[in-house]
Amino acid sequence: MFIFPKGFYVDVRIESVFETTIRITQNTIEDLKEKEYKAAFIRLFDGRMWYYSSTTDIASIQTEINTLAAVGHPFPNIDQHPVVQNFEVHNIHQEEFAGPTSVCSISKKDKRTLLEDYSDLLNQNKHIKHWKSYYVDKREVKDFFSSKGSQLHYDYEDAGFALYYDMVFGDTKFSDRFDTNAVSFEKLKGLTATIQKHIAASDQFLCESKPVKQGSYTTILSPLAAGIFAHESFGHKSESDFMVGDETMRKEWTIGKHVGSPLLSIIDTGTLPGKGYVPFDDEGTKAKINYLVKKGFLHGRLHSVSTATALEESPTGNARAMNFEFEPIVRMTTTYIEKGDLSFDDLLADIHEGIYVETVKHGSGMSTFTLAPARSYMIRKGKLAEPLQISVITGNVFKTLNDIEGLSNSLEIPGFTLGGCGKMEQHPLRVSFGGPDIRIKQLNIQ
Amino acid sequence: MIRDILKNQVQEVAINVQQSKIESIRKKDIAKTAVRIYDQGYIGIASGIGKVQEEMLTKKAQEAIDLQISYPVPPEKEHTETIQSSKTLLSEEDFLNEMEELLQVLRQQNPQFTFSNKLIKQSCTHSLNNDIGLSLFQTIDHYRISLLINHQDSSNLFDAAMGYQSNQYDRTILTDYIHDICEAYNTPIHDFQEGIYPILFDSSDQTYLGKLYHDLHGHIFASGSSLFSNRLGEPLFNPLFSFYATRSPKHFSSQPFFDLEGVYKKDFLVPLVQKGILETPYTDKKTAHKYHYPTTACAGGSYDSVPTIGIPQAYIPSTGKTTGEILQGEKGIVIVIASGGDFTPDGHFATPVQLAFLYDGKHLVGRLPQLSISSNLFTMFGNDFMGVSSNSLFPLDDSRQTIMKMNVKTID
């Protein structure tokens, strides 16, 4: 299809995108649009440096390849270059999501009605004074060609909606959201009871929550909070582009090192349906199941082809770009903590005074990680008690990983419609995260 | 029927830096066009990227009127304004050579540190024209320097960071400043005492402004769910504190001087809080019309979405004194990395601080241990607000230091 110049490795990623956005504010449809576009990202490697070009003119791809080649310096045996040797070669033509259930085939009217019906649930709570709701879907077909002979054609799609609401009870204010995502439009139906329960929990929080007494507490993180914790505190540290050329980091992150409780295993994989489904990454590597931590020991890390080559490991299918404007860099896909064997009640049972974090606004993770809870609850004598206002939870990452003392037996990987993972300039990237409920011996609560 | 055409174009050269060396070069030239049709109180939009046929988009936008998306305010008209970039950037070749030189100096001056992330030269063109006399055009040329700094003995993803966006570039000023950061990083302070300290935030830092943005949103304000609802005209904060929405080219905004509805204001500034008194929430035209607030040129959204209220870029004017004069001999804490904090619904603020330097009013004294800082919205911008500096710690950047007292604790 393309003429690849000699002395270079070249790959071309063409993205064909269909997406829908609907926005309602206080019962008024403010936006409803569908759009389609096609664009490409071209990479050329001359054995020393990478040269990239992003274009919206598909007809100019060959010209772009030639232009990049003119800037680079041909490498006589580029096929023998260790980076080039590590690129996988696949010939795949698959469309898993095309057909009558694809988001492309669902009418705008059906999508609008779905969002209007769920949004109307917000009108039924007297404390909700302002709300906004969003429906978003996306179908993406990727075509990938490389000078090593890869030819991939595959698709991905998802749909979801988010309800944002601001509540008032006397002088007390509270903002919350319900956000969900699925691999098909059909799976978004039948959620009325779930949303009503969510709004009721927000309402109770608004009316009854009290500021937390600052201190250290035994804390149970919900699957959502556990997933954010895994993503922020450990997932980013497993992205190996931070380790390339850094001897201190490599020593610190030696495979086999003890990093956490023996109960702890963390996995990243692009194989699971959902926001983190990446059957092939953006340099053509097939998705794999990658244990980052296995039973408390460092077991693996996330790679692009370049980082895998530099660290003498194997590519893991984690080279991802946010869209056609960017080059792939090492990113997570679906990151989760493996479930344990305790019930939620078992986790609660012997906590005299502790904290349960149910929903989280955001989190971050360096050597210290943070979670900003939306809804949290006191645990008293083994039972959930009054709702608590907490601005931030912090802990040392490695101490916390070692302080995990129990995992529930239910794994949840919730999906989100809006937002995503941010790294450098590329934000938001679609990812998933989750886990079981996890009990941590001690966390700082403010 | 009225038609307007919105066009954005971005041309960019981005250098990726890995281990203090250039790893890759990316070129981008992306054009985006949206056609908007206004007819009988409705809006229809169609868009495309790259080369587009405007007449085809016009036809699609007309068809989109059938979706009956309400747009109850008239589009802007009869304004012509053009703002060209005030400074020519380096050519692409010179930029690449200069960045090579920059990295070489950084390597020589700071052998214990490595640098990574992006060095970008970007030219943007924004235009909005319609058939009732609106003609707005702006070019914005700037550099975006964003470097993560790692100490050779560290196992952190990064230890410090330095970034700025401006049309100014001076290698010596930049490398001297980065060297100061590295020197301060290499000077750990072991005897720090917990207590109440002046905290210096970069004035554009979102960490401490989040609650103001949320609660000044026009819809939230009007609904009664803001902490500021029904308090227009009241002195809520310290008289030294003012808070503007800016689209001024002087503030190196990456946004054009006009909002997504084509609205712009005198000097491209709108006071939301003036000398501590709440003036107005921020609005787009629809919200302003609905609740009888002033328009504040804060309509945002993607280029092809129906405009809605967008978060403005903040401008907090200087209170006229330098950082040293505001501190009056007290030592302050410069916040470099504070990630993960938030406000509670009632305005309590807390955030961990991953990297902070002790500051004596003139120099970065040294690196503090990891901290936790806390306050309350009405205290930090009220009695504990000390001022906004007239000088910047980094001369190539227009931002200033917002200084307020907060409780400071160390994190074990």
Short mmCIF file of N, CA, C and O in Angstrom, two decimals, chain B residues 81-86 137-141 165-167 246-258 265 267-269 313 398:
data_model
loop_
_atom_site.label_atom_id
_atom_site.label_comp_id
_atom_site.label_asym_id
_atom_site.label_seq_id
_atom_site.Cartn_x
_atom_site.Cartn_y
_atom_site.Cartn_z
N GLU B 81 -11.77 42.65 14.69
CA GLU B 81 -10.58 42.79 15.55
C GLU B 81 -9.55 41.76 15.08
O GLU B 81 -9.87 40.59 14.87
N THR B 82 -8.34 42.23 14.91
CA THR B 82 -7.25 41.33 14.52
C THR B 82 -6.08 41.53 15.46
O THR B 82 -5.68 42.67 15.71
N ILE B 83 -5.57 40.45 15.98
CA ILE B 83 -4.37 40.54 16.82
C ILE B 83 -3.34 39.57 16.27
O ILE B 83 -3.57 38.36 16.20
N GLN B 84 -2.24 40.14 15.87
CA GLN B 84 -1.15 39.31 15.34
C GLN B 84 -0.14 39.07 16.44
O GLN B 84 0.00 39.88 17.35
N SER B 85 0.59 37.99 16.35
CA SER B 85 1.66 37.71 17.31
C SER B 85 2.62 38.88 17.34
O SER B 85 2.97 39.45 16.30
N SER B 86 3.05 39.21 18.54
CA SER B 86 3.93 40.37 18.67
C SER B 86 5.39 40.01 18.48
O SER B 86 6.25 40.86 18.42
N PHE B 137 -9.82 37.63 14.40
CA PHE B 137 -8.67 36.85 13.93
C PHE B 137 -7.52 37.04 14.90
O PHE B 137 -7.27 38.14 15.38
N GLN B 138 -6.85 35.95 15.20
CA GLN B 138 -5.68 36.07 16.06
C GLN B 138 -4.65 35.00 15.73
O GLN B 138 -5.00 33.84 15.46
N THR B 139 -3.41 35.40 15.76
CA THR B 139 -2.33 34.41 15.69
C THR B 139 -1.62 34.41 17.04
O THR B 139 -1.43 35.46 17.65
N ILE B 140 -1.30 33.23 17.51
CA ILE B 140 -0.59 33.09 18.79
C ILE B 140 0.63 32.22 18.53
O ILE B 140 0.50 31.05 18.13
N ASP B 141 1.79 32.78 18.72
CA ASP B 141 3.04 32.02 18.56
C ASP B 141 3.69 31.89 19.93
O ASP B 141 3.84 32.90 20.64
N GLN B 165 5.07 28.76 29.33
CA GLN B 165 4.55 28.99 27.99
C GLN B 165 4.62 30.48 27.72
O GLN B 165 4.05 31.28 28.45
N SER B 166 5.34 30.85 26.68
CA SER B 166 5.54 32.27 26.41
C SER B 166 6.11 32.42 25.01
O SER B 166 6.60 31.47 24.42
N ASN B 167 6.05 33.64 24.49
CA ASN B 167 6.77 33.89 23.24
C ASN B 167 8.20 34.35 23.51
O ASN B 167 8.93 34.69 22.59
N THR B 246 -9.37 36.22 32.20
CA THR B 246 -8.58 36.94 31.20
C THR B 246 -8.54 36.20 29.87
O THR B 246 -8.51 34.97 29.84
N ARG B 247 -8.55 36.97 28.81
CA ARG B 247 -8.24 36.47 27.47
C ARG B 247 -7.18 37.37 26.85
O ARG B 247 -7.03 37.43 25.64
N SER B 248 -6.48 38.08 27.71
CA SER B 248 -5.54 39.07 27.22
C SER B 248 -4.28 38.42 26.64
O SER B 248 -3.68 37.55 27.29
N PRO B 249 -3.88 38.85 25.45
CA PRO B 249 -2.61 38.34 24.90
C PRO B 249 -1.44 38.63 25.83
O PRO B 249 -0.44 37.91 25.80
N LYS B 250 -1.58 39.66 26.68
CA LYS B 250 -0.48 39.98 27.60
C LYS B 250 -0.23 38.84 28.59
O LYS B 250 0.84 38.73 29.16
N HIS B 251 -1.26 38.04 28.83
CA HIS B 251 -1.11 36.97 29.82
C HIS B 251 -0.76 35.64 29.17
O HIS B 251 -0.90 34.58 29.79
N PHE B 252 -0.27 35.70 27.94
CA PHE B 252 0.18 34.52 27.21
C PHE B 252 -0.83 33.39 27.26
O PHE B 252 -0.49 32.23 27.50
N SER B 253 -2.07 33.79 27.12
CA SER B 253 -3.11 32.77 27.08
C SER B 253 -2.96 31.95 25.81
O SER B 253 -2.59 32.47 24.76
N SER B 254 -3.23 30.67 25.92
CA SER B 254 -3.24 29.87 24.69
C SER B 254 -4.60 29.98 24.02
O SER B 254 -4.82 29.43 22.95
N GLN B 255 -5.52 30.69 24.68
CA GLN B 255 -6.85 30.90 24.09
C GLN B 255 -6.84 32.18 23.26
O GLN B 255 -6.09 33.10 23.56
N PRO B 256 -7.71 32.27 22.28
CA PRO B 256 -7.80 33.53 21.55
C PRO B 256 -8.47 34.60 22.42
O PRO B 256 -9.03 34.28 23.47
N PHE B 257 -8.43 35.84 21.97
CA PHE B 257 -8.99 36.94 22.78
C PHE B 257 -10.51 36.91 22.82
O PHE B 257 -11.13 37.55 23.64
N PHE B 258 -11.13 36.14 21.92
CA PHE B 258 -12.59 36.01 21.90
C PHE B 258 -12.98 34.61 22.35
O PHE B 258 -12.23 33.65 22.18
N LYS B 265 -14.05 41.37 25.73
CA LYS B 265 -14.30 42.52 26.60
C LYS B 265 -13.14 43.51 26.53
O LYS B 265 -12.04 43.16 26.08
N ASP B 267 -10.02 45.40 27.21
CA ASP B 267 -8.74 44.90 27.74
C ASP B 267 -8.72 43.39 27.91
O ASP B 267 -7.83 42.84 28.55
N PHE B 268 -9.75 42.72 27.39
CA PHE B 268 -9.85 41.25 27.43
C PHE B 268 -9.86 40.72 28.87
O PHE B 268 -9.42 39.62 29.14
N LEU B 269 -10.36 41.53 29.79
CA LEU B 269 -10.38 41.17 31.21
C LEU B 269 -11.78 41.39 31.77
O LEU B 269 -12.43 42.37 31.45
N GLN B 313 -9.39 31.41 32.03
CA GLN B 313 -8.02 31.53 32.52
C GLN B 313 -8.02 32.61 33.59
O GLN B 313 -8.60 33.69 33.40
N ASP B 398 5.02 35.21 32.74
CA ASP B 398 4.25 36.35 33.21
C ASP B 398 3.60 36.09 34.57
O ASP B 398 3.15 37.02 35.22
#
